[in-house]
XYZ file of C-alpha atoms in Angstrom:
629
model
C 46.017 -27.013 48.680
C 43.656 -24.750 46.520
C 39.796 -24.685 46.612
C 37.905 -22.822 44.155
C 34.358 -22.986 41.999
C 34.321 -23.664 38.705
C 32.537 -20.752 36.740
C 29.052 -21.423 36.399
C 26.681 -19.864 34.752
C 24.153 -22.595 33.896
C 22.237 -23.330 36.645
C 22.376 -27.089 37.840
C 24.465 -27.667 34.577
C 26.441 -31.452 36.428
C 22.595 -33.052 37.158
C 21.902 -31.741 33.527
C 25.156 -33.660 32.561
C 24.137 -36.884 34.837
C 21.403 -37.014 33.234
C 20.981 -36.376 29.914
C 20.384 -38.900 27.587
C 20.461 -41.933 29.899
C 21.074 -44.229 27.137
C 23.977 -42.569 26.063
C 25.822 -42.192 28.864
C 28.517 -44.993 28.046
C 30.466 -42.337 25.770
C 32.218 -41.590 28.492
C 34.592 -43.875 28.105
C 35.601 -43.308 24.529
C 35.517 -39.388 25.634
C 38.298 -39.920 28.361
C 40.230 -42.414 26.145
C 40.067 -39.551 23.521
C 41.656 -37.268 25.851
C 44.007 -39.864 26.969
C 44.913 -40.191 23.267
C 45.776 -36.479 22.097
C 47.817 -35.930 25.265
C 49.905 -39.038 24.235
C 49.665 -37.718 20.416
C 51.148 -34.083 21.664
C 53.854 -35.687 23.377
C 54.662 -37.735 20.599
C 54.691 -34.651 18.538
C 56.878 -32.670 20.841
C 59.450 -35.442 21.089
C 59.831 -35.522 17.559
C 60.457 -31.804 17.936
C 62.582 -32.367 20.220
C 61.191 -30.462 23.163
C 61.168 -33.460 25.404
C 64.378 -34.461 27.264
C 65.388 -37.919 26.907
C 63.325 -41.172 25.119
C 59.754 -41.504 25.348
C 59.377 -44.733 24.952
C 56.387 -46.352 23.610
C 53.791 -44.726 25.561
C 50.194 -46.276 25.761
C 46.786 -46.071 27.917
C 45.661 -48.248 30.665
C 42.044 -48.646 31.906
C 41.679 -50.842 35.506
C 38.433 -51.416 36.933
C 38.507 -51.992 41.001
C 34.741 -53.578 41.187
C 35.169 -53.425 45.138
C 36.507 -50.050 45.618
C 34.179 -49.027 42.753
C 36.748 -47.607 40.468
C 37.277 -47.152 37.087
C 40.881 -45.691 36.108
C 42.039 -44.433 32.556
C 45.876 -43.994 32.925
C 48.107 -42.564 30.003
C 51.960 -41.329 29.225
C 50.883 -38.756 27.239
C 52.200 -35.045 28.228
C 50.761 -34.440 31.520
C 49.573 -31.065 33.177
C 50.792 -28.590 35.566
C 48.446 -27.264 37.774
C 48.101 -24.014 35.999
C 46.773 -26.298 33.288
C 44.652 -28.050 35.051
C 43.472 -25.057 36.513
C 42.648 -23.709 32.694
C 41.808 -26.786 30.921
C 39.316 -28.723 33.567
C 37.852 -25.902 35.603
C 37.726 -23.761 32.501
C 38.141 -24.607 28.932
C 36.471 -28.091 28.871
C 33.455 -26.756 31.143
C 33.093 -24.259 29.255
C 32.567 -26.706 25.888
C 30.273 -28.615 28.424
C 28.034 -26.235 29.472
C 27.988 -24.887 25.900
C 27.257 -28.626 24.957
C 23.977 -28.671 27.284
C 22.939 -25.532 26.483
C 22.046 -26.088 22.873
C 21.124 -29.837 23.396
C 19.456 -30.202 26.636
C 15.806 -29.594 25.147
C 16.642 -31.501 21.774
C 15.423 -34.746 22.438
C 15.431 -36.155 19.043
C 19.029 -35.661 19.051
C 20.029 -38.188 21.259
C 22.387 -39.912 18.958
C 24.680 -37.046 18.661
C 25.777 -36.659 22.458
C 29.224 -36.791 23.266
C 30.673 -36.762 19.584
C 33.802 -34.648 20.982
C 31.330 -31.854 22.612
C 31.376 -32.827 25.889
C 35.152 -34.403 26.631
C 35.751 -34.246 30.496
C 32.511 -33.570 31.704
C 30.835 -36.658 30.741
C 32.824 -38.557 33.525
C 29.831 -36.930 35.918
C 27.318 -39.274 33.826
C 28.593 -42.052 35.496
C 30.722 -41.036 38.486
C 29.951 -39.553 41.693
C 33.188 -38.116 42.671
C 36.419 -37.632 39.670
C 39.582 -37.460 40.701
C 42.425 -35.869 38.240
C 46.152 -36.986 39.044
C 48.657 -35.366 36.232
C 52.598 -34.925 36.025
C 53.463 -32.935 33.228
C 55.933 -33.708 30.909
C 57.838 -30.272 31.770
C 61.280 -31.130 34.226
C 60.779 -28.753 36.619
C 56.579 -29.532 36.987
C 55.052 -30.833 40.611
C 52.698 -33.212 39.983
C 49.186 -32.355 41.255
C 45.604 -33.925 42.044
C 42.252 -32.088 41.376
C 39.057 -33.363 42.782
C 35.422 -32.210 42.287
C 32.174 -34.305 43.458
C 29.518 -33.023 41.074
C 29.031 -29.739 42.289
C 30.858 -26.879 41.841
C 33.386 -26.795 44.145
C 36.838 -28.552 43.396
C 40.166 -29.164 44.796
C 43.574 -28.960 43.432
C 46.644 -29.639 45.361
C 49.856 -30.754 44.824
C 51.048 -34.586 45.257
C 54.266 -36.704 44.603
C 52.909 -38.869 41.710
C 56.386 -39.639 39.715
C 55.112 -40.896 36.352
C 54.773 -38.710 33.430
C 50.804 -38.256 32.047
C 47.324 -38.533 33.663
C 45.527 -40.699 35.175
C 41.381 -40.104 35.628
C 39.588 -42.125 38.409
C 35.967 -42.454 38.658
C 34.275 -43.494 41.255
C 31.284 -44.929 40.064
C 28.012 -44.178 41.054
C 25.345 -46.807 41.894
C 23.382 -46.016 38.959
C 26.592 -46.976 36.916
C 27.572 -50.468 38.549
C 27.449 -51.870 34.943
C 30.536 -50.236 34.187
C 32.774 -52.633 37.209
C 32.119 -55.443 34.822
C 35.159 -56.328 32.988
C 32.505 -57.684 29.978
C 30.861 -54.377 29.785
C 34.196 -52.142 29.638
C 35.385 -54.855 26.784
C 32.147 -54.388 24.611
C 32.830 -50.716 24.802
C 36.722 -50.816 24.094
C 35.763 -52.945 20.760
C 33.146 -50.845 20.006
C 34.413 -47.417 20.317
C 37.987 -47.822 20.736
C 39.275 -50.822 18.351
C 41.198 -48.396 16.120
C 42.568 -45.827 17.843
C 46.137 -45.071 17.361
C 47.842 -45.398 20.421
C 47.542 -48.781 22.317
C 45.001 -49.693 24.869
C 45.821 -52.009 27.810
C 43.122 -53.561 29.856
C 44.289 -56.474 31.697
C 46.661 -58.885 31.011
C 46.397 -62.505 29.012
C 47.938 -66.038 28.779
C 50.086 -66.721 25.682
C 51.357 -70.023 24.599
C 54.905 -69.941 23.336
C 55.829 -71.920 20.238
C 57.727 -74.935 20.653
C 61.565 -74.845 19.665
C 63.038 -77.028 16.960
C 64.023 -80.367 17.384
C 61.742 -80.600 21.516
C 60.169 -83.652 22.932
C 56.798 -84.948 21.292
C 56.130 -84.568 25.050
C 57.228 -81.598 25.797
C 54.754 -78.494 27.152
C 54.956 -75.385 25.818
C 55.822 -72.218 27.741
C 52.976 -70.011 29.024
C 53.288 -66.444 29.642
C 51.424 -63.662 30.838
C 51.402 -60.573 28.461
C 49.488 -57.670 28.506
C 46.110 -57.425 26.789
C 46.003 -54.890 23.682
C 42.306 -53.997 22.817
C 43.063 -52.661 19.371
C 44.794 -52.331 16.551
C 46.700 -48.747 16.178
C 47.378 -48.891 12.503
C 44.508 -50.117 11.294
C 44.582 -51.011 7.029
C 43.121 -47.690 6.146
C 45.504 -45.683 7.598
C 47.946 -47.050 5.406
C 48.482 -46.666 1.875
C 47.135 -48.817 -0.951
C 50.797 -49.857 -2.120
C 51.448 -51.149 1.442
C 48.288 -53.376 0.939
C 47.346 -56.725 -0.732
C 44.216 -58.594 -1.579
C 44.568 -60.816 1.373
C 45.105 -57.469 4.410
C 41.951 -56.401 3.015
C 39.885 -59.421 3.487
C 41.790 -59.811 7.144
C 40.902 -56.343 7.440
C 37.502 -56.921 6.419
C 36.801 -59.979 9.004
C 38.444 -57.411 11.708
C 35.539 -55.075 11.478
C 32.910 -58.093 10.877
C 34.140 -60.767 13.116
C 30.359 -62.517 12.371
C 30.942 -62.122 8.507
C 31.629 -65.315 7.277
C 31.686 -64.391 3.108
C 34.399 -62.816 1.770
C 34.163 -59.547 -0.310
C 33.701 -59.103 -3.663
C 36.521 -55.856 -3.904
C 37.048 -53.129 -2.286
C 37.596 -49.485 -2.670
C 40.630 -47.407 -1.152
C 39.956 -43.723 0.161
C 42.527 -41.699 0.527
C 42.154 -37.963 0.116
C 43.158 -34.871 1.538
C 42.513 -31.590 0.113
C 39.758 -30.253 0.066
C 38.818 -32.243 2.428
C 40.459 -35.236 4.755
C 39.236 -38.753 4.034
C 40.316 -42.165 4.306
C 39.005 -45.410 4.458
C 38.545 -48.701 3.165
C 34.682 -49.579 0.977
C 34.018 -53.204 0.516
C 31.119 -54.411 -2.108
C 29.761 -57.485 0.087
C 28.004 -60.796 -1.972
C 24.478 -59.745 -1.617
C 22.122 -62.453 -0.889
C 18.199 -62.187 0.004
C 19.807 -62.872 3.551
C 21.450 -60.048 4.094
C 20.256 -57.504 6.492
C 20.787 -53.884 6.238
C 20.663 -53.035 9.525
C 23.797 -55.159 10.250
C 27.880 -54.912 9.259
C 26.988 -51.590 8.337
C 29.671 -48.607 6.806
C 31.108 -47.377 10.487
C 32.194 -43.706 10.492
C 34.992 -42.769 12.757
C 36.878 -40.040 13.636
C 40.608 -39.583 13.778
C 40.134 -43.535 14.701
C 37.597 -43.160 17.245
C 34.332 -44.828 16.600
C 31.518 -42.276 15.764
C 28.934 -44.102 14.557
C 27.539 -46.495 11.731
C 24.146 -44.221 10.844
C 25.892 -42.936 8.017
C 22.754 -41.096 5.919
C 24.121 -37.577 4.569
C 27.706 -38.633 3.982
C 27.491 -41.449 1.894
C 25.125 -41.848 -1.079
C 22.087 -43.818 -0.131
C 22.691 -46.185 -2.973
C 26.238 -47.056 -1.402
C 24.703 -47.997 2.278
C 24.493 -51.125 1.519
C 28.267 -51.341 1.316
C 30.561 -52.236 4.528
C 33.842 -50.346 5.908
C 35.117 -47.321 7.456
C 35.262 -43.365 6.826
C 37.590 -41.405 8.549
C 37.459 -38.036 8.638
C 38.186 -34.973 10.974
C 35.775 -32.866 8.754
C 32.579 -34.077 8.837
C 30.359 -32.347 11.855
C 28.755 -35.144 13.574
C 26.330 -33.417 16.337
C 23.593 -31.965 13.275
C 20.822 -33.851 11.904
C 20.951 -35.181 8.794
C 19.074 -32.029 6.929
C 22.049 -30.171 7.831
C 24.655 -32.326 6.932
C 22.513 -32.851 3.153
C 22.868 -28.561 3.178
C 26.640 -28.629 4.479
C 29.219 -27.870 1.402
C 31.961 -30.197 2.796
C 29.670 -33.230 3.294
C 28.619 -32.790 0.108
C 31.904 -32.967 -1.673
C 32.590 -35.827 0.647
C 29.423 -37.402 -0.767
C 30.597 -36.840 -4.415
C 34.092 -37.685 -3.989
C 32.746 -41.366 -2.377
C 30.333 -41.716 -5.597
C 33.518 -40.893 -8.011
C 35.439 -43.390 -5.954
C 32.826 -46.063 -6.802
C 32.489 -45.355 -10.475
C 36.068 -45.061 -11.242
C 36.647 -48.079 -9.388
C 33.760 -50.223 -11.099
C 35.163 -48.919 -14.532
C 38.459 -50.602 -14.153
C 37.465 -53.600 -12.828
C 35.519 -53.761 -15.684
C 38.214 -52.666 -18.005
C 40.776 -55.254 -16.213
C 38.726 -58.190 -15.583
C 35.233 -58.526 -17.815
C 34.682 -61.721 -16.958
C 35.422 -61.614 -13.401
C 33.237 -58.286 -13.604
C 30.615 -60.061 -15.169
C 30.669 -62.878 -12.654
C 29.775 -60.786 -10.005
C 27.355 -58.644 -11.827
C 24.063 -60.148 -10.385
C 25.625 -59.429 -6.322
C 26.621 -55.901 -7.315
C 23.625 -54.910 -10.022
C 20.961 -53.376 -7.454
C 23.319 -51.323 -5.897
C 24.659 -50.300 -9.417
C 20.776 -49.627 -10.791
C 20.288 -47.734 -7.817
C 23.265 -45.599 -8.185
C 22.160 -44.926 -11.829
C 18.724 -43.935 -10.831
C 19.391 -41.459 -7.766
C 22.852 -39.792 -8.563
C 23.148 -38.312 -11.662
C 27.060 -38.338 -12.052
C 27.125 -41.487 -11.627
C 24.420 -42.503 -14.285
C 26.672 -40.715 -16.666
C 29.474 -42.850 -15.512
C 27.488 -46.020 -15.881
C 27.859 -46.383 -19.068
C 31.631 -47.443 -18.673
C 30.291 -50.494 -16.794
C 26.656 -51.419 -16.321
C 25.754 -54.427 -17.982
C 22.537 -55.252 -19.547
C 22.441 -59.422 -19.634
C 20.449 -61.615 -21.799
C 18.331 -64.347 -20.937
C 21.191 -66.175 -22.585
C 23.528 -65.098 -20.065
C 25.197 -62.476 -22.756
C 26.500 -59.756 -21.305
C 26.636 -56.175 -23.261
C 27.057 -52.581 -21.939
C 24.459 -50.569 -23.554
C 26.141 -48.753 -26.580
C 27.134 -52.556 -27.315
C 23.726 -53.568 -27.201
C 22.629 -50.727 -29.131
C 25.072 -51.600 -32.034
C 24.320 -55.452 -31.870
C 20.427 -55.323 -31.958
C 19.916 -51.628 -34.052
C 19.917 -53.619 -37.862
C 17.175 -56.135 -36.462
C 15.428 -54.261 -33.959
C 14.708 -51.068 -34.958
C 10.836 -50.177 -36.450
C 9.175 -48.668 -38.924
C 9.687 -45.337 -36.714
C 13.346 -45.364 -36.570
C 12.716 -46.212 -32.899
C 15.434 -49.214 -31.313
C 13.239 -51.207 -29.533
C 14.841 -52.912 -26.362
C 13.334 -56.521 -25.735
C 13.138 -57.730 -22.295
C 11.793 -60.843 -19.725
C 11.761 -60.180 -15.961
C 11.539 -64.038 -15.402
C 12.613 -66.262 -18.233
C 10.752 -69.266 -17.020
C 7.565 -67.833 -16.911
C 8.134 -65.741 -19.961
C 9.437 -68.729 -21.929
C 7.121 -68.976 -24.823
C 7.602 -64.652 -25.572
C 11.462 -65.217 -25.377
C 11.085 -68.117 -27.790
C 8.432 -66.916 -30.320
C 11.516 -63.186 -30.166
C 14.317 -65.659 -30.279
C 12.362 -67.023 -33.393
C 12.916 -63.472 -35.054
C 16.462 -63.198 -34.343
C 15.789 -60.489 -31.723
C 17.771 -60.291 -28.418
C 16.195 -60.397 -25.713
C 17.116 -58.919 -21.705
C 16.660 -60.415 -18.841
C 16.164 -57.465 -16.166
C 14.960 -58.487 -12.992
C 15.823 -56.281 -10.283
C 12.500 -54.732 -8.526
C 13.624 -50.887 -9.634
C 13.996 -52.138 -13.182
C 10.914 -50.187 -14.457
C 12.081 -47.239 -12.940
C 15.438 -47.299 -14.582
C 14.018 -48.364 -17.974
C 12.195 -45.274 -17.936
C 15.374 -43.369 -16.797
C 17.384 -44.563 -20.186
C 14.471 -44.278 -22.553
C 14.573 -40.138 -20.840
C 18.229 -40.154 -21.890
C 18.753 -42.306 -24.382
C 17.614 -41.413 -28.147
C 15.305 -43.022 -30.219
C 15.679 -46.466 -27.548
C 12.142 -47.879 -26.087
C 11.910 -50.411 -24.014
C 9.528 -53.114 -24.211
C 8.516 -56.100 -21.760
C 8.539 -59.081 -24.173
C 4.985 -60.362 -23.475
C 3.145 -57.146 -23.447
C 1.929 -58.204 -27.375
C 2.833 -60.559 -29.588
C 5.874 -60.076 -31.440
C 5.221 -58.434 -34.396
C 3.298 -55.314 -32.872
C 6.438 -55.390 -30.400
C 8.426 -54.518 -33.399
C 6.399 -52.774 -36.105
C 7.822 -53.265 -39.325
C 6.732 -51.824 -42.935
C 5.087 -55.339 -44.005
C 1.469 -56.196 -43.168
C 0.452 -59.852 -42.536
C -2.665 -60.906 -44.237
C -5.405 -62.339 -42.395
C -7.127 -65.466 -43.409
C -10.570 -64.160 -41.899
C -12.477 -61.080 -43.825
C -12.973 -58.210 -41.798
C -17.092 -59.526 -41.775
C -15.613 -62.381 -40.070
C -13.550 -61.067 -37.536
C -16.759 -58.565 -36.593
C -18.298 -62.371 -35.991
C -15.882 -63.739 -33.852
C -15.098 -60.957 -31.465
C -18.612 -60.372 -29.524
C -18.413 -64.459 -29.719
C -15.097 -64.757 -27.666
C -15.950 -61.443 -25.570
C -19.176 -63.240 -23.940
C -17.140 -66.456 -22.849
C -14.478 -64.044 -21.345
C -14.547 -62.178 -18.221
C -15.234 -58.940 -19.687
C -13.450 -56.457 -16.577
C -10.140 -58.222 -16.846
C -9.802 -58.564 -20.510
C -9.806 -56.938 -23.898
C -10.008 -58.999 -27.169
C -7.533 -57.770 -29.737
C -8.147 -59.991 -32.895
C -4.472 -60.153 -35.067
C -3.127 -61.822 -37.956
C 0.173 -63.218 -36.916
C 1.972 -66.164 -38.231
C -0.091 -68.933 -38.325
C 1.978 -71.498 -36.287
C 1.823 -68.888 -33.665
C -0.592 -69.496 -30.342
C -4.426 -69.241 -31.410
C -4.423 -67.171 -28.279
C -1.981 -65.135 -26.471
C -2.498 -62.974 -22.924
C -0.498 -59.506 -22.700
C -0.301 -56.480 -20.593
C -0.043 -53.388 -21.663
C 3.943 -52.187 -21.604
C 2.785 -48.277 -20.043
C 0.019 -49.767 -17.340
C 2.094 -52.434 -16.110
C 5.174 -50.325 -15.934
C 3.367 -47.844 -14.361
C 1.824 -50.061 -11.417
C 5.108 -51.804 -10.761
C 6.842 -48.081 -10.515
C 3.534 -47.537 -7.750
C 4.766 -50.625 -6.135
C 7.934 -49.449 -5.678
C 8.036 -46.201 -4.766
C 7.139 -43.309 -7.829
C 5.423 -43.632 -10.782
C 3.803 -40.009 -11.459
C 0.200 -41.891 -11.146
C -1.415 -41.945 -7.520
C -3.249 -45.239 -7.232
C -2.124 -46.885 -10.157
C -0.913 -49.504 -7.717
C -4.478 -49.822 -6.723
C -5.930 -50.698 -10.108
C -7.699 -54.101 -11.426
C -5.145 -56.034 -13.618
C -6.045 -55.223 -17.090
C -5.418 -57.970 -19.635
C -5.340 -57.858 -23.461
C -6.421 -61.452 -25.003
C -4.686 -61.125 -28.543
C -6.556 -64.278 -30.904
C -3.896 -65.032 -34.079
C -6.660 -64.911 -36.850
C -4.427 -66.859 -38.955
C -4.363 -69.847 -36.353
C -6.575 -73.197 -37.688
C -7.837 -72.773 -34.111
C -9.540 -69.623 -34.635
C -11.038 -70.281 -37.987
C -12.541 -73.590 -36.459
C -14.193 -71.953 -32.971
C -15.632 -69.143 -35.787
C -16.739 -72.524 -37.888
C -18.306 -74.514 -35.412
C -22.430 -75.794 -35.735
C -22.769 -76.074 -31.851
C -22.496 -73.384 -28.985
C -21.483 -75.467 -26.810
C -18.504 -77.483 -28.677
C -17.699 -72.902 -29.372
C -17.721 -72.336 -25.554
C -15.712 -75.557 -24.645
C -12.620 -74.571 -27.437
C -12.573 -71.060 -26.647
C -12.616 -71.925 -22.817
C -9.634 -74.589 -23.528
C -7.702 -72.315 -25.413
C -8.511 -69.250 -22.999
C -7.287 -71.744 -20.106
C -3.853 -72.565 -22.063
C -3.271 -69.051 -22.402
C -3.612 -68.262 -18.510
C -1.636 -71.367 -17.973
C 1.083 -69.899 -20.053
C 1.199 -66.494 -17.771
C 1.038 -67.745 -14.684
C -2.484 -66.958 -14.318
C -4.757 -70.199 -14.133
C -5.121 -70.681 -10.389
C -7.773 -71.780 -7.839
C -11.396 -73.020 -9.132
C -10.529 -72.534 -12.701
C -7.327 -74.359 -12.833
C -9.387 -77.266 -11.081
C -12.348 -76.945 -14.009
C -9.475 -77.022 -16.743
C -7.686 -79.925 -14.963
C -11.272 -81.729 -15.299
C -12.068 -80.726 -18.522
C -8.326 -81.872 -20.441
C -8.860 -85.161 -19.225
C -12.364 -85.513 -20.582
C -10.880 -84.029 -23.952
C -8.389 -86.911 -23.733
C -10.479 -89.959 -23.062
C-alpha cells in the first residue's frame, strides 16, 4: 500500500471545490459519466486497432445508488488504469485541471452557469462526497488491479486489490449535505437531463417487460414478464446519423424525444452536418408558433460530444433562430466564457453563420419544392423570418428567394413579384412604386376597399416589427415606399399627374375650415380640406405614414427618435370637398343644425378607426337615434 499527497499548491483548493457554486453541484454526475464514457470510447478504439486481446463485448456504464450505505457507484468497461495511471491521471493531471478550474473561477460569481463544462472532471465528486474511492483494472494482461482513496484532503491511498473486471468503478460516499442524490428520482432527472444522448449505454436499475403473445395462444392466456435492464438513453441519437438514413417520421419521433411535453408536431426541420472548419451536427426544427408558446421552454439544447451542455444558447445561434427547438453538437465551441467572448470568438462566429446559411438555404427550397405548402405555413414561420431579415444581413439578402409579402386577399408574392405585378398601377408621378398596406383588415376595411376600388393591391403586414422592416426594404430597395393604407385618402397615397377639381372655390374652403376646426378638438387633429371623388366619405381620419411609423418603431425597440413613443396621437381629419355633405354643413342657416352634422360626421369617422370610445361613443349612440325618430 502507497500513501502520498497530492500536489497542492492552492491553499484549501477541496472546500473551494465543495463549495463552489452550491447550485451547481449536480454536474458531478454527468462529469464522472463523461469519464466513464471516453475510457469505454478508448477501448473501443483500441479494439478496433487491435491492441486488445480477445472480444470486448458490448461494454456499457452502470450507476447503483445504496441509500443505506450512502453510496453512489458509476461502474464502466471502458479501459481501466494501472496504478501508475492512476497515480498520473487522479493525483496529477485531473487536479491539476481542477485547481486550474478554481483558480480562474472561484471569485467569478456571475459565472455560475459555466462550472463543470469539462473543467473540472474528477474533482467535482468532492462537491458531493465525503470520502471517493477509485477501483480500476486496466485493460493491459499483465495489470494488478488497484484501489485509490482520498477523503477531501490531501492525503490519498493507493494500493493494490483483486478486482477481476476490466474498467473503473467510482464510489461516493455521499455527504449529508448531498442526501438528495440516494433518491433514485433525483439520479433519473439528472440521467435524462444530462445524459439522454450519450453514446455508450447507461444502466440504472432494472425494469419489467411484457412479452408479446405468440400466434395462435389462448384469449386467456398471460403474457410473459421479464426483468431487463433499464437503458437511460439513446446512444445513436437522429443527429448523429446522416440525413439519407432519416425520414420525415424519425424526425418527428426524434423531435417528441427531446420534448416529451410537446404535443404539436413540427413544421420541418433542418439537418446539420458539418465538419471542416469546424465540427457540427444537429437536428433544427421550425415549431407552429402560437401566442402560447413560451420562449423560455423546449428551447435549442447544446451538447457536447452527446453530453448535455446547456440550452442558453445566445452567441452561437442567431438570436432570430432562438425561437427554434433541437440540438447542436459540437466539440468546438468553448462553453466556460461569457457570451461577449463567444460574440468576439472566430469559430463561434462561423458556427453562427454557417447555422443562418443552413436556414436560408433550407427555407429557399422548401419554397422552391412546395409553394403552397410554404405558403401554408407562412404566418407560423413569418416573425422569425422578418426577424432574420432585419438583424442578419446575409440573410436579408437571401430573403428574397423566399419571404412572402401576402395580401389582404390572401395572395401571396415574393417581393420582385410584387414589384412587377403592382409597378404599371402603382407607381406616381415621381417614378416612386408605392407599396400599399393594412396591419388589420377589419379595422382598415373601408381604406382597403376605397384602394381595391383603384385596382391597387394592397398588403396585409401585421407582425409587431413590421415598421421596422418596411423601413429596412425602402433602405435597400429602389425607388419602393411604403405606405400604411389609411394614412390619407387614396389619391394623395398615390399621386398621379391629374388634379381633381373641387366643387367649393378656394373663398369657400377658407369658410369652412375655421368652421370645422372650432367643433374639433384642436390638439388631436388637423383639418386637411381635399377634393376627392365625390362618392367618397365627407370625412376621413388618417395618421401621418412617418409619425406613426416612427412611434410604433419607439414601441418596439429603435426608431432614431427618443420619446416619440411618448407623444399625443396626432390625427389628420381630411373633409372630401366634393362630398354633398360638405357643401351642405358650409350651406346651412343655423349653427346649431352646422355643429350637429359636422359632429355626426366627425363621430362616423372615429367610428370607422376604431376611435369613438367612452363618453363620446355614448353622446353619438344618443344622438343617431334622435336623428332617426
Amino acid at each position: 500500500m502507497a500513501t502520498g499527497n497530492i500536489n497542492v499548491t492552492a491553499e484549501n483548493i477541496f472546500p473551494i471545490i465543495k463549495k463552489f457554486l452550491y447550485s451547481d453541484h449536480e454536474i458531478f454526475l454527468r462529469e464522472l459519466i463523461s469519464n466513464a464514457t471516453d475510457a469505454t470510447l478508448k477501448l473501443k478504439h483500441l479494439s478496433t486497432l487491435g491492441e486488445v486481446k480477445g472480444d470486448i463485448g458490448n461494454p456499457m456504464l452502470e450507476i447503483k445508488v445504496d441509500k443505506e450505505k450512502k453510496e453512489i457507484r458509476i461502474i464502466d468497461q471502458g479501459i481501466g488504469m494501472t496504478g501508475e495511471e492512476v497515480e498520473k491521471y487522479i493525483n496529477q493531471v485531473a487536479f491539476s485541471g481542477a485547481e486550474e478550474f478554481v483558480e480562474k473561477y472561484k471569485d467569478k460569481v456571475e459565472d455560475s452557469g459555466i462550472i463543470g463544462h469539462f473543467g473540472l472532471g474528477f474533482y467535482s465528486s468532492f462537491m458531493v462526497a465525503e470520502r471517493v474511492e477509485i477501483f480500476s483494472k486496466s485493460f493491459k494482461d499483465d495489470a494488478k488491479a488497484v484501489r485509490w482513496e482520498c477523503d477531501g484532503s490531501p492525503k490519498y491511498t493507493l494500493e493494490e486489490t483483486d478486482r477481476t473486471e476490466r474498467g473503473t468503478e467510482i464510489v461516493l460516499h455521499v455527504d449529508d449535505e448531498s442526501l438528495e442524490f440516494l433518491e433514485e428520482s433525483r439520479i433519473t432527472e439528472l440521467l435524462n437531463k444530462y445524459n439522454k444522448f450519450m453514446p455508450i449505454p447507461i444502466k440504472f436499475g432494472t425494469k419489467e417487460e411484457t412479452l408479446p403473445l405468440p400466434e395462435g395462444a389462448a384469449e386467456d392466456a398471460e403474457a410473459e414478464k421479464i426483468t431487463v435492464d433499464n437503458i437511460v438513453n439513446n446512444p445513436t441519437p437522429a443527429w448523429t446519423k446522416s440525413p439519407s438514413e432519416l425520414n420525415d417520421e424519425d424526425y418527428k419521433t426524434f423531435y417528441r424525444e427531446l420534448y416529451p411535453m410537446q404535443f404539436e408536431e413540427p413544421l420541418f426541420n433542418i439537418h446539420l452536418n458539418v465538419d471542416y472548419p469546424f465540427n457540427l451536427t444537429g437536428i433544427l426544427y421550425f415549431p407552429k408558433l402560437s401566442k402560447s408558446v413560451d420562449p423560455t421552454k423546449d428551447k435549442i439544447q447544446l451538447y457536447q460530444n452527446q453530453v448535455f451542455v446547456t440550452d442558453n444558447v445566445e452567441g452561437i445561434v442567431p438570436d432570430f433562430l432562438q425561437m427554434l427547438r433541437g440540438v447542436i453538437d459540437s466539440p468546438d465551441i468553448p462553453l466556460n466564457v461569457s457570451r461577449s467572448y463567444l460574440q468576439a470568438d472566430g469559430a463561434v462566429k462561423k458556427i453562427s453563420s454557417y447555422i443562418t446559411r443552413k436556414v436560408a438555404d433550407k427555407l429557399t427550397s422548401l419554397f422552391k419544392n412546395d409553394r403552397e405548402g410554404f405558403e401554408a405555413k407562412w404566418d407560423d414561420i413569418k416573425v422569425i423570418i422578418e426577424y432574420g431579415m432585419l438583424s442578419e444581413e446575409k440573410f436579408f439578402e437571401k430573403s428574397d428567394k423566399f419571404a412572402l409579402y401576402p395580401t389582404v386577399d390572401k395572395t401571396y408574392f415574393t417581393f420582385n413579384e410584387l414589384v412587377e405585378k403592382i409597378k404599371p398601377a402603382q407607381t406616381d408621378k415621381d417614378d416612386k412604386t408605392i407599396v400599399l398596406y393594412a396591419s388589420n383588415a377589419e379595422a382598415q376595411h373601408s381604406y382597403i376597399d376605397a384602394a381595391k376600388a383603384k385596382g391597387y393591391e394592397v398588403l396585409l403586414l401585421d407582425s409587431p416589427i413590421v415598421s421596422h422592416l418596411i423601413q429596412k426594404l425602402e433602405g435597400s430597395k429602389e425607388n419602393i415606399q411604403f405606405v400604411r393604407v389609411d394614412s390619407d385618402h387614396i389619391d394623395n397615397l398615390i399621386k398621379k399627374d391629374e388634379d381633381v377639381i373641387s366643387k367649393l372655390s378656394d373663398e369657400e374652403k377658407e369658410t369652412l375650415k375655421p368652421i370645422i376646426e372650432e367643433a374639433i378638438p384642436k390638439e388631436t387633429y388637423t383639418v386637411q380640406l381635399e377634393a376627392m371623388d365625390s362618392n367618397a366619405n365627407p370625412f376621413m381620419i388618417t395618421q401621418p405614414e412617418f409619425m406613426r411609423r416612427m412611434k410604433e418603431m419607439q414601441a418596439t425597440g429603435g426608431g432614431g427618435m427618443m420619446g416619440m413613443g411618448n407623444f399625443p396621437e396626432i390625427y389628420n381629419l381630411v373633409v372630401n370637398t366634393n362630398n354633398e355633405l360638405v357643401s351642405e354643413i358650409l350651406n346651412t342657416k343655423t349653427k346649431k343644425k352646422q355643429e350637429r352634422l359636422i359632429q355626426q360626421a366627425f363621430d362616423l369617422a372615429k367610428l370607422s378607426q376604431g376611435l369613438l370610445q367612452g363618453e363620446d361613443l355614448t353622446e353619438f349612440i344618443k344622438r343617431s337615434f334622435q336623428m332617426v325618430k
